[in-house]
Short mmCIF file of C-alpha atoms in Angstrom, two decimals:
data_model
loop_
_atom_site.label_atom_id
_atom_site.label_comp_id
_atom_site.label_asym_id
_atom_site.label_seq_id
_atom_site.Cartn_x
_atom_site.Cartn_y
_atom_site.Cartn_z
CA MET D 1 144.35 109.92 108.48
CA ILE D 2 143.88 111.19 105.12
CA GLN D 3 140.86 113.34 104.36
CA MET D 4 139.50 112.36 100.93
CA SER D 5 137.52 115.43 99.91
CA LEU D 6 135.18 115.28 96.99
CA PHE D 7 134.62 119.10 96.66
CA ASN D 8 137.75 120.15 94.78
CA GLU D 9 136.30 118.97 91.29
CA PRO D 10 133.88 121.70 89.66
CA ALA D 11 131.79 118.92 88.14
CA PRO D 12 130.18 116.67 88.88
CA VAL D 13 130.24 117.58 92.57
CA LEU D 14 129.25 115.26 95.50
CA PRO D 15 128.49 116.97 98.82
CA VAL D 16 130.05 114.27 100.70
CA THR D 17 133.37 113.68 102.09
CA TYR D 18 134.68 110.13 102.58
CA TYR D 19 137.18 108.85 105.32
CA PRO D 20 137.87 105.22 104.68
CA GLU D 21 140.03 104.53 107.59
CA PHE D 22 138.32 107.00 110.16
CA LEU D 23 138.63 104.11 112.89
CA ASN D 24 141.38 101.85 112.73
CA GLN D 25 140.56 98.03 112.59
CA GLU D 26 140.85 97.55 116.33
CA GLU D 27 138.61 100.48 117.15
CA ALA D 28 136.25 99.50 114.56
CA GLY D 29 135.82 95.92 115.95
CA VAL D 30 135.58 97.08 119.37
CA LEU D 31 132.84 99.63 118.56
CA TYR D 32 131.12 96.95 116.14
CA GLN D 33 130.70 94.41 119.21
CA HIS D 34 129.49 97.32 121.22
CA CYS D 35 126.87 98.16 118.79
CA LEU D 36 125.70 94.44 118.24
CA GLY D 37 124.73 94.80 122.03
CA LEU D 38 122.42 98.28 121.39
CA GLN D 39 118.48 98.11 121.47
CA TRP D 40 117.72 97.15 118.07
CA GLN D 41 114.26 96.77 116.63
CA GLN D 42 112.53 96.15 113.44
CA ASN D 43 110.14 99.40 112.87
CA GLN D 44 107.21 99.60 110.95
CA ILE D 45 106.19 101.90 108.05
CA LYS D 46 102.76 102.65 106.59
CA MET D 47 102.40 102.76 102.85
CA VAL D 48 99.39 103.01 101.05
CA GLY D 49 97.06 101.85 103.99
CA LYS D 50 99.52 98.79 105.03
CA THR D 51 101.73 98.45 107.85
CA LEU D 52 105.01 96.87 106.75
CA LEU D 53 108.20 95.72 108.54
CA VAL D 54 111.41 97.81 107.42
CA PRO D 55 114.13 95.50 105.94
CA ARG D 56 116.65 96.27 108.51
CA LEU D 57 116.75 96.78 112.42
CA GLU D 58 116.97 100.36 113.98
CA CYS D 59 117.91 101.83 116.83
CA ILE D 60 118.11 105.53 118.25
CA TYR D 61 120.31 107.00 120.97
CA GLY D 62 120.56 110.57 121.93
CA ASP D 63 120.08 113.64 123.84
CA GLU D 64 116.85 113.84 125.88
CA GLY D 65 113.81 115.32 124.45
CA CYS D 66 115.17 114.79 120.78
CA GLU D 67 112.60 112.80 119.56
CA TYR D 68 112.58 111.64 115.89
CA LEU D 69 109.59 111.40 113.68
CA TYR D 70 110.39 108.07 111.75
CA SER D 71 108.80 107.87 108.09
CA LYS D 72 106.22 110.50 109.22
CA SER D 73 104.19 108.17 111.19
CA VAL D 74 106.19 106.65 114.27
CA LEU D 75 107.86 108.76 116.79
CA LEU D 76 110.92 107.37 118.31
CA LYS D 77 112.37 108.42 121.58
CA PRO D 78 115.83 108.23 121.83
CA LEU D 79 117.68 106.22 124.37
CA PRO D 80 120.54 107.95 126.38
CA TRP D 81 124.00 107.84 124.77
CA THR D 82 126.12 105.03 125.60
CA SER D 83 129.77 106.20 126.37
CA SER D 84 131.00 104.55 123.22
CA LEU D 85 128.59 106.34 120.96
CA ALA D 86 128.99 109.64 122.87
CA GLU D 87 132.69 109.32 122.54
CA LEU D 88 132.27 108.58 118.81
CA ARG D 89 130.11 111.59 118.21
CA ASP D 90 132.65 113.81 119.93
CA ARG D 91 135.40 112.47 117.88
CA ILE D 92 133.53 113.13 114.65
CA THR D 93 132.56 116.70 115.82
CA ALA D 94 136.34 117.43 116.46
CA LEU D 95 137.20 116.37 112.94
CA THR D 96 134.17 117.70 111.31
CA GLY D 97 133.12 120.84 113.44
CA TYR D 98 129.39 119.45 113.03
CA LYS D 99 127.54 118.79 116.19
CA PHE D 100 125.28 115.96 116.82
CA ASN D 101 122.24 115.53 119.23
CA ILE D 102 121.24 111.93 117.86
CA VAL D 103 122.48 108.85 116.39
CA ILE D 104 120.20 106.30 114.58
CA GLY D 105 121.65 103.07 113.91
CA ASN D 106 120.69 100.87 111.00
CA GLN D 107 121.59 97.04 110.97
CA TYR D 108 121.61 95.39 107.77
CA ARG D 109 121.58 91.87 108.64
CA SER D 110 122.00 90.53 105.19
CA GLY D 111 122.14 91.29 101.71
CA GLN D 112 118.49 91.51 101.62
CA ASP D 113 118.44 94.33 104.25
CA SER D 114 118.41 97.32 102.79
CA ILE D 115 117.25 101.11 102.55
CA GLY D 116 115.64 102.66 99.25
CA TRP D 117 116.14 106.10 97.70
CA HIS D 118 115.59 108.66 100.26
CA ALA D 119 116.78 111.89 101.69
CA ASP D 120 117.30 112.53 105.44
CA ASN D 121 115.12 115.62 105.67
CA GLU D 122 113.15 115.22 108.67
CA GLN D 123 112.16 118.52 110.10
CA SER D 124 113.18 117.84 113.50
CA MET D 125 116.89 117.99 112.17
CA GLY D 126 116.54 121.50 110.93
CA LEU D 127 117.23 123.01 107.64
CA ASN D 128 120.30 121.64 105.61
CA PRO D 129 121.77 119.06 108.45
CA ALA D 130 125.09 117.82 108.34
CA ILE D 131 125.01 114.02 108.69
CA ALA D 132 127.81 111.63 109.66
CA SER D 133 127.82 108.14 108.86
CA VAL D 134 130.11 105.47 110.35
CA SER D 135 130.01 102.10 108.99
CA LEU D 136 130.92 98.75 110.90
CA GLY D 137 130.97 95.33 109.61
CA ALA D 138 130.36 94.12 106.14
CA GLU D 139 130.98 96.30 103.33
CA ARG D 140 127.86 97.50 101.33
CA LYS D 141 127.43 99.53 98.24
CA PHE D 142 125.82 102.98 99.06
CA GLN D 143 124.70 105.04 96.54
CA ILE D 144 124.03 108.77 96.21
CA LYS D 145 122.68 110.75 93.25
CA ALA D 146 121.39 114.09 92.60
CA ILE D 147 117.66 114.24 92.37
CA LYS D 148 117.16 112.93 88.71
CA GLY D 149 120.80 112.40 88.13
CA LYS D 150 122.91 109.46 87.92
CA PRO D 151 124.16 107.37 91.01
CA THR D 152 127.65 107.26 92.41
CA ASP D 153 128.67 104.20 94.04
CA PHE D 154 130.72 103.87 97.24
CA TRP D 155 131.62 101.00 99.08
CA LEU D 156 131.51 101.89 102.81
CA GLU D 157 134.10 100.03 104.74
CA HIS D 158 134.41 98.78 108.01
CA GLY D 159 135.53 101.88 110.21
CA SER D 160 134.79 104.41 107.55
CA LEU D 161 133.07 107.88 108.12
CA LEU D 162 131.12 109.38 105.41
CA ILE D 163 129.93 113.12 105.81
CA MET D 164 127.02 114.16 103.91
CA HIS D 165 127.64 118.22 104.22
CA PRO D 166 124.71 120.71 104.64
CA GLY D 167 122.47 120.78 101.49
CA CYS D 168 123.16 117.34 100.48
CA GLN D 169 119.63 116.32 101.85
CA SER D 170 118.01 118.83 99.63
CA THR D 171 119.98 118.10 96.45
CA HIS D 172 120.58 114.47 96.60
CA LEU D 173 119.04 111.04 97.58
CA HIS D 174 120.81 108.17 98.63
CA GLN D 175 120.39 104.34 99.38
CA VAL D 176 122.09 101.05 100.30
CA PRO D 177 120.54 98.63 97.56
CA LYS D 178 119.74 94.99 98.41
CA THR D 179 122.50 92.74 96.89
CA LYS D 180 122.63 89.14 96.11
CA LYS D 181 126.04 88.85 97.12
CA LEU D 182 126.69 86.82 100.38
CA VAL D 183 127.31 89.78 103.11
CA SER D 184 127.29 89.59 106.80
CA THR D 185 125.81 92.31 109.06
CA ARG D 186 126.60 95.72 108.52
CA ILE D 187 125.92 98.48 111.15
CA ASN D 188 125.59 101.88 110.15
CA LEU D 189 125.40 104.77 112.61
CA THR D 190 124.27 108.06 111.54
CA PHE D 191 124.72 111.02 113.67
CA ARG D 192 122.57 114.12 113.24
CA PRO D 193 121.71 117.24 114.69
CA HIS D 194 118.29 117.88 116.27
CA VAL D 195 116.80 121.14 116.81
CA GLY D 196 114.57 120.23 119.84
CA GLY D 197 115.80 118.50 123.10
CA ARG D 198 118.58 119.11 125.88
CA LYS D 199 121.67 117.63 126.68
CA MET G 1 83.89 100.59 113.98
CA THR G 2 83.43 96.72 114.70
CA SER G 3 80.51 96.17 112.09
CA PHE G 4 78.65 97.76 109.29
CA THR G 5 75.99 97.19 107.22
CA SER G 6 76.13 96.46 103.32
CA ALA G 7 73.19 97.31 101.38
CA VAL G 8 73.70 94.08 99.73
CA LEU G 9 75.38 91.61 102.16
CA GLY G 10 73.61 92.92 105.09
CA GLN G 11 75.38 92.92 108.54
CA ILE G 12 79.19 92.76 108.00
CA HIS G 13 81.78 92.08 110.93
CA THR G 14 85.34 93.53 110.26
CA PRO G 15 88.00 92.55 108.98
CA VAL G 16 85.61 91.11 106.51
CA ASN G 17 85.49 93.56 103.62
CA ILE G 18 82.80 94.10 101.16
CA LEU G 19 85.19 93.56 98.18
CA LYS G 20 85.76 89.85 99.38
CA GLU G 21 82.39 89.17 99.80
CA PHE G 22 81.61 90.17 96.36
CA LEU G 23 84.43 88.21 95.14
CA GLN G 24 83.06 85.37 96.83
CA PHE G 25 79.82 85.68 94.76
CA PHE G 26 81.90 85.78 91.56
CA ASN G 27 83.90 83.11 92.66
CA ARG G 28 86.74 85.18 93.03
CA ARG G 29 86.62 86.48 89.37
CA GLN G 30 85.41 89.84 87.96
CA LYS G 31 87.22 91.94 90.41
CA CYS G 32 86.51 95.02 88.35
CA LYS G 33 82.85 94.42 88.49
CA ALA G 34 83.29 93.67 92.41
CA ALA G 35 85.03 96.78 92.91
CA ILE G 36 82.32 98.80 91.00
CA LEU G 37 79.58 97.19 92.92
CA SER G 38 81.16 97.47 96.31
CA TRP G 39 81.69 101.25 95.37
CA LEU G 40 78.30 101.59 94.55
CA ASP G 41 77.16 99.52 97.73
CA GLY G 42 79.33 102.02 99.80
CA LYS G 43 77.35 105.06 98.40
CA HIS G 44 74.20 103.44 98.99
CA TYR G 45 75.24 102.60 102.60
CA TYR G 46 75.99 106.33 103.01
CA GLY G 47 72.73 107.10 102.05
CA GLN G 48 72.84 108.02 98.40
CA GLU G 49 70.25 106.13 96.35
CA TRP G 50 71.29 107.21 92.89
CA VAL G 51 75.04 107.81 92.09
CA ARG G 52 75.65 110.27 89.45
CA ILE G 53 79.31 109.29 88.12
CA THR G 54 81.15 109.45 84.73
CA PHE G 55 83.22 106.46 83.52
CA GLU G 56 86.37 108.69 83.83
CA GLU G 57 85.53 109.51 87.49
CA LEU G 58 84.97 105.85 88.39
CA ALA G 59 88.22 104.92 86.59
CA ASP G 60 89.96 107.58 88.57
CA ILE G 61 88.71 106.25 91.93
CA LEU G 62 88.93 102.48 91.28
CA GLY G 63 92.39 102.70 89.43
CA TYR G 64 91.24 101.11 86.03
CA CYS G 65 91.23 102.69 82.74
CA ARG G 66 88.15 104.44 81.53
CA GLU G 67 87.50 101.67 78.80
CA THR G 68 87.70 98.94 81.26
CA ILE G 69 85.35 100.69 83.65
CA SER G 70 82.95 101.61 80.67
CA ARG G 71 82.99 97.78 79.55
CA HIS G 72 82.34 96.36 83.01
CA LEU G 73 79.70 98.83 84.07
CA THR G 74 77.98 98.34 80.55
CA GLU G 75 77.83 94.54 81.50
CA LEU G 76 76.62 95.09 84.97
CA VAL G 77 73.87 97.13 83.58
CA ALA G 78 73.08 94.74 80.89
CA ASP G 79 73.22 91.79 83.54
CA LYS G 80 70.65 93.84 85.84
CA PHE G 81 73.20 94.17 88.50
CA VAL G 82 73.14 97.84 88.28
CA GLU G 83 70.16 100.12 87.21
CA LYS G 84 70.98 103.28 85.28
CA LEU G 85 69.02 106.44 84.44
CA ARG G 86 70.06 109.65 82.65
CA ALA G 87 71.36 111.98 85.48
CA ASN G 88 69.91 115.18 83.94
CA ARG G 89 71.48 117.21 86.70
CA PHE G 90 71.63 120.05 84.41
CA PRO G 91 69.90 120.49 80.75
CA LYS G 92 72.76 119.10 78.80
CA ASP G 93 74.04 116.56 81.19
CA THR G 94 75.20 113.55 79.44
CA ALA G 95 76.22 111.44 82.36
CA TYR G 96 74.39 108.72 83.72
CA LYS G 97 73.41 107.69 87.45
CA TYR G 98 73.60 104.28 88.98
CA ARG G 99 72.23 102.21 91.60
CA LEU G 100 72.31 98.69 92.54
CA ASN G 101 69.48 96.46 91.46
CA LEU G 102 69.10 95.31 95.32
CA GLY G 103 65.89 93.39 94.64
CA TRP G 104 67.28 91.51 91.73
CA LEU G 105 70.52 91.01 93.61
CA ASN G 106 68.89 89.66 96.71
CA LEU G 107 66.65 87.42 94.68
CA GLU G 108 69.38 85.73 92.44
CA PHE G 109 72.25 85.83 94.42
CA ASP G 110 70.93 84.44 97.61
CA GLU G 111 74.01 83.27 99.55
CA VAL G 112 72.58 79.98 100.72
CA VAL G 113 71.30 78.95 97.13
CA LEU G 114 74.43 79.91 95.31
CA GLY G 115 76.70 78.14 97.96
CA TYR G 116 74.58 75.05 97.95
CA ALA G 117 74.70 75.17 94.17
CA SER G 118 78.24 75.75 93.88
CA LYS G 119 79.11 73.08 96.54
CA LEU G 120 76.97 70.16 95.68
CA LEU G 121 75.90 70.54 92.10
CA GLY G 122 78.32 72.78 90.60
CA PHE G 123 77.34 76.02 88.66
CA ALA G 124 76.49 74.16 85.09
CA GLN G 125 73.24 72.89 86.64
CA TYR G 126 72.18 75.93 88.14
CA GLN G 127 72.86 78.25 84.90
CA HIS G 128 69.38 79.15 84.30
CA LEU G 129 69.12 80.48 88.07
CA LEU G 130 72.55 82.55 87.94
CA PRO G 131 73.50 85.59 85.97
CA LYS G 132 75.34 85.44 82.73
CA VAL G 133 78.16 87.11 84.02
CA LEU G 134 79.47 84.13 86.03
CA PHE G 135 79.83 82.10 83.27
CA ARG G 136 81.98 84.94 80.97
CA CYS G 137 85.20 83.38 82.46
CA GLU G 138 85.94 79.79 82.89
CA LYS G 139 86.02 78.55 86.44
CA ILE G 140 89.43 78.74 88.07
CA ASP G 141 90.65 77.95 91.46
CA ILE G 142 92.95 80.26 93.15
CA SER G 143 93.67 81.19 96.52
CA VAL G 144 93.04 84.56 97.91
CA PRO G 145 96.06 87.08 97.78
CA LYS G 146 97.12 87.39 101.33
CA ASN G 147 97.28 91.25 101.35
CA SER G 148 94.36 91.90 99.13
CA ARG G 149 92.17 93.05 101.72
CA ILE G 150 90.78 96.26 101.47
CA ASP G 151 88.73 98.18 103.90
CA ALA G 152 85.36 99.18 102.62
CA ASN G 153 84.61 100.98 105.86
CA ASN G 154 87.33 103.62 104.93
CA LEU G 155 86.60 104.88 101.71
CA ALA G 156 89.71 107.13 101.71
CA THR G 157 91.86 103.98 102.39
CA TYR G 158 89.88 102.18 99.88
CA ARG G 159 90.66 104.60 97.05
CA ASN G 160 94.32 105.11 98.17
CA THR G 161 94.59 101.40 98.05
CA LEU G 162 93.08 100.91 94.75
CA LYS G 163 94.70 103.98 93.00
CA PRO G 164 98.20 102.29 92.35
CA LEU G 165 96.22 99.58 90.18
CA LYS G 166 96.03 102.51 87.74
CA ASN G 167 99.84 102.86 87.44
CA ASN G 168 100.80 99.34 87.58
CA ASN G 169 98.42 97.76 85.27
CA THR G 170 96.10 99.69 83.29
CA ALA G 171 96.70 101.76 80.30
CA VAL G 172 94.62 102.16 77.34
CA GLY G 173 95.84 99.95 74.58
CA GLU G 174 98.02 98.17 76.77
CA LYS G 175 95.93 94.95 76.94
CA LYS G 176 98.79 92.76 75.52
CA ASP G 177 101.18 94.11 77.83
CA GLU G 178 99.11 93.07 80.76
CA GLU G 179 98.65 89.65 79.37
CA VAL G 180 102.55 89.29 79.15
CA LYS G 181 103.00 90.41 82.65
CA GLN G 182 100.34 88.40 83.64
CA SER G 183 102.06 85.17 82.32
CA LEU G 184 105.05 86.31 83.86
CA TYR G 185 103.69 86.57 87.21
CA GLU G 186 101.92 83.26 87.16
CA PRO G 187 104.19 81.54 89.43
CA VAL G 188 104.15 84.23 92.02
CA CYS G 189 100.46 85.01 92.47
CA GLN G 190 98.90 82.09 90.75
CA ALA G 191 96.36 84.05 89.06
CA PRO G 192 95.59 83.14 85.48
CA LYS G 193 92.51 85.21 85.06
CA PRO G 194 92.88 88.67 83.26
CA GLU G 195 91.52 90.50 86.29
CA GLN G 196 93.36 88.79 89.19
CA PRO G 197 96.89 90.08 88.58
CA GLN G 198 95.67 93.67 89.01
CA ILE G 199 95.23 93.03 92.58
CA THR G 200 97.97 90.39 93.03
CA HIS G 201 100.59 92.48 90.98
CA PHE G 202 99.60 95.40 93.04
CA VAL G 203 100.35 93.72 96.33
CA ASP G 204 103.64 92.50 94.81
CA GLU G 205 104.43 95.98 94.00
CA ILE G 206 103.57 97.44 97.21
CA GLU G 207 105.86 94.69 98.97
CA GLN G 208 108.73 95.79 96.92
CA ASP G 209 108.08 99.42 97.54
CA ASN G 210 107.58 98.83 101.15
CA SER G 211 110.84 97.08 101.55
CA THR G 212 112.33 100.38 100.94
CA SER G 213 114.65 98.68 98.43
CA GLU G 214 112.73 100.79 96.30
CA ILE G 215 113.60 100.14 92.48
CA ASP G 216 114.37 103.75 91.26
CA PRO G 217 113.48 104.21 87.42
CA HIS G 218 116.38 106.33 87.30
CA GLU G 219 118.66 103.85 89.13
CA ASP G 220 121.57 102.70 86.94
CA PRO G 221 121.60 99.10 87.49
CA PHE G 222 124.76 98.32 85.88
CA SER G 223 126.82 100.56 87.97
CA GLU G 224 128.16 97.24 89.57
CA PRO G 225 127.44 94.04 88.28
CA GLU G 226 126.26 92.37 91.33
CA VAL G 227 125.96 88.83 90.15
CA GLU G 228 128.08 87.54 87.21
CA VAL G 229 126.57 84.92 85.26
CA ASP G 230 127.96 82.77 82.40
CA SER G 231 126.10 84.30 79.47
CA SER G 232 126.44 81.55 77.15
CA THR G 233 124.30 79.10 79.42
CA TYR G 234 122.60 81.25 81.57
CA LYS G 235 118.66 81.06 81.02
CA PRO G 236 117.01 83.87 82.73
CA SER G 237 114.22 83.06 85.17
CA LYS G 238 110.56 84.19 84.86
CA HIS G 239 111.15 86.56 87.69
CA GLU G 240 114.06 88.07 85.95
CA ILE G 241 112.29 88.43 82.83
CA ALA G 242 109.33 90.00 84.68
CA GLU G 243 112.10 92.54 86.04
CA VAL G 244 113.13 93.40 82.73
CA CYS G 245 109.61 93.86 81.57
CA THR G 246 109.09 96.08 84.21
CA GLU G 247 112.19 98.16 83.42
CA LEU G 248 111.15 98.23 79.74
CA ARG G 249 107.82 99.58 80.65
CA ARG G 250 109.23 102.30 82.58
CA LEU G 251 111.16 103.29 79.43
CA ARG G 252 107.84 103.07 77.40
CA ILE G 253 109.05 100.14 75.50
CA ASN G 254 106.29 97.43 74.93
CA PRO G 255 107.99 94.11 76.48
CA GLU G 256 105.73 91.91 74.22
CA PRO G 257 107.76 92.19 71.05
CA CYS G 258 110.81 92.24 72.84
CA LEU G 259 110.40 89.04 74.59
CA GLY G 260 112.24 86.63 72.22
CA VAL G 261 114.84 88.90 71.95
CA VAL G 262 115.38 89.10 75.51
CA LYS G 263 115.70 85.27 75.86
CA LYS G 264 117.83 84.89 73.23
CA TYR G 265 120.29 87.73 73.91
CA TRP G 266 119.92 87.87 77.59
CA VAL G 267 123.55 88.89 78.40
CA ASN G 268 122.97 92.01 76.14
CA VAL G 269 119.90 93.05 77.87
CA PRO G 270 121.43 95.29 80.52
CA GLY G 271 123.71 97.05 78.06
CA ALA G 272 120.82 97.62 75.92
CA ILE G 273 118.80 99.00 78.81
CA ALA G 274 121.24 101.28 79.50
CA ARG G 275 121.77 102.49 75.69
CA VAL G 276 118.18 103.15 75.79
CA LYS G 277 118.09 105.17 78.90
CA GLU G 278 121.36 107.04 77.69
CA ALA G 279 119.33 107.73 74.33
CA ILE G 280 116.49 109.12 76.13
CA HIS G 281 118.36 111.23 78.40
CA GLU G 282 120.40 112.69 75.43
CA GLY G 283 117.12 113.22 73.53
CA TRP G 284 117.88 111.46 70.41
CA CYS G 285 115.80 108.24 70.76
CA ASP G 286 112.52 108.38 68.65
CA ASN G 287 112.20 104.59 68.84
CA PRO G 288 113.03 103.10 72.25
CA THR G 289 111.70 99.39 71.35
CA GLY G 290 113.71 99.50 68.01
CA LEU G 291 116.81 100.73 69.78
CA PHE G 292 116.47 98.08 72.69
CA ILE G 293 115.91 95.21 70.07
CA ASN G 294 118.75 96.26 67.81
CA SER G 295 120.96 96.96 70.91
CA CYS G 296 120.09 93.66 72.15
CA LYS G 297 121.23 91.72 68.83
CA SER G 298 124.24 94.12 68.27
CA GLY G 299 125.32 93.94 71.65
CA ALA G 300 125.68 97.73 71.80
CA LYS G 301 126.07 99.22 75.05
CA SER G 302 125.71 102.36 76.53
CA LYS G 303 129.19 104.45 77.09
CA ASN G 304 128.43 104.21 80.74
CA VAL G 305 128.03 100.57 81.01
CA VAL G 306 130.59 98.97 83.53
CA THR G 307 132.33 95.87 82.19
CA SER G 308 134.09 93.26 84.37
CA ASP G 309 137.39 94.59 83.57
CA VAL G 310 136.44 97.97 84.81
CA SER G 311 134.94 96.56 87.84
CA ASP G 312 137.77 94.43 88.39
CA TRP G 313 140.00 97.28 88.10
CA PHE G 314 138.06 99.72 90.37
CA GLU G 315 137.66 96.93 93.28
CA TRP G 316 141.31 96.69 93.22
CA ALA G 317 141.87 100.75 92.74
CA ARG G 318 139.36 101.24 95.63
CA LYS G 319 141.34 98.91 97.93
CA GLN G 320 144.56 100.87 97.00
CA ARG G 321 142.96 104.10 97.51
CA ILE G 322 143.63 105.20 93.85
CA ALA G 323 139.62 105.49 93.54
CA LEU G 324 136.88 105.97 96.20
CA ALA G 325 133.78 106.04 94.16
CA MET G 326 132.26 105.23 90.67
CA SER G 327 129.54 106.85 88.62
CA GLY G 328 129.03 105.33 85.28
CA GLY G 329 132.27 106.03 83.13
CA VAL G 330 133.94 108.41 85.94
CA VAL G 331 135.59 107.31 89.04
CA TYR G 332 136.20 109.88 91.93
CA THR G 333 139.86 109.96 93.18
CA PRO G 334 140.92 110.60 96.93
CA SER G 335 141.55 114.30 96.10
CA GLY G 336 138.10 114.60 94.69
CA ASP G 337 138.87 114.62 90.94
CA ALA G 338 136.16 113.10 88.63
CA VAL G 339 138.30 111.24 86.12
CA GLU G 340 137.30 109.16 83.16
CA VAL G 341 137.70 105.55 84.14
CA GLN G 342 139.51 104.65 81.09
CA GLU G 343 141.96 107.47 81.57
CA MET G 344 142.51 106.13 85.28
CA MET G 345 142.94 102.65 84.14
CA ARG G 346 145.79 103.89 81.75
CA ARG G 347 147.37 105.80 84.58
CA PHE G 348 147.14 103.02 86.93
CA PRO G 349 147.24 99.89 84.67
CA ASP G 350 146.82 96.47 85.94
CA GLU G 351 150.52 95.85 86.09
CA LEU G 352 150.21 97.72 89.49
CA LYS G 353 148.05 95.12 90.92
CA GLU G 354 149.76 93.09 93.70
#
């Protein structure tokens, strides 16, 4: 496996590392099937007094007590780790040295499912969290940009791993935009630390 | 709270909201006036008989511009919906205080009479009974926007909900823009009256925002051509033009004089927008409208616009692990170097393609 670091160039620097072949095709396929069976739900967010469904499915697994405040309005309680997710978590930790307590899954059912510009800066993750993002299924464009900067486009492949290093959430925003292209389901697992809870 | 009492309308049961009730009186027109009336009604309900407020303050609360509030409030006073007096809160206080003319409203706006009149005989025969304001606009038949309900019980919600209207719709001297936008949104919101799109467009915007596919003003929409079109024959839809108009407004460009150019040189529009963005970013653009129109006509593009050649090359390079990511005219190599895309295309030319 080749680690493709983006840190060496002085400017512009992206605080991410992308491993396009983190999982081989077979591993990724098995994990994808496993993830399809997770307990997905379509959460709601409140915006200007309206409650609306988010355009994707989500699930959360993790250590007991690691509750996650979603969109500053919905408190999600994680389900216990499945063996596959725990194994994947340990594998990422072995590679990167970062430890994770929860994993939030996002399922983008079609090109119309998306997530807008945001930073994963929930307080429950502590200051400057490192976040690992495993992509499965269809390839989708992932954009990251410095706040007030220009976006950089990645195409996150089946079985790839993207690490957003500590500090990234403070300085950068990221999104998975909608696309008019015909794309099938993409599952994204984001492993995150959590300051509370216990294993 | 399951119900509340409106000063004008009597007992109201949720989820009915007072704005909607007022709009029924106005045959779903005159939304700004309805908002003013319902706001005053809320003040009366909470015990305030006379409400001292300036146009600016009310404009801020309701999400309209000062001129719009001034015009509608003046008309409401002229039509005797609202009474006004000098506030005289302090010696040189120039503001006015207002209250609903409840006696007159109850007399002239009896729901039974109005409903009967409109249903059986039409408004025309009852013009002498009804306030002039009802006939300032021609009668239209529209459906109520599905998400336009605003909770008058909760003033905070009401305010928050209405505030985006200001950003989306109203700005001094932009009436023509609004008309353009309105015409573009007609198929979506079916609201041809001047005031109607303020609500319906707001709803559309919220849905866009909420989908969390937020259209970011800084986003470079040309970093990947998602859908390629045949520029020689492709005619943009109204929705596509509306999106362009929105983008132009973000760049402080009045879309109205640009519409003809946008339609005629549709294929050049993305490049022209990118060029304007770049010019603004670099600080040399004094006339974005002119630059946009010229760029559309000439086909001039931003330095960072990705052509289909570049896009094709990058697609191949990415699969070969030659490049991992792209930002404008720069690609990131696996070793983390940010290299000009043209340089990379020279280093790894097309001949290497399998």
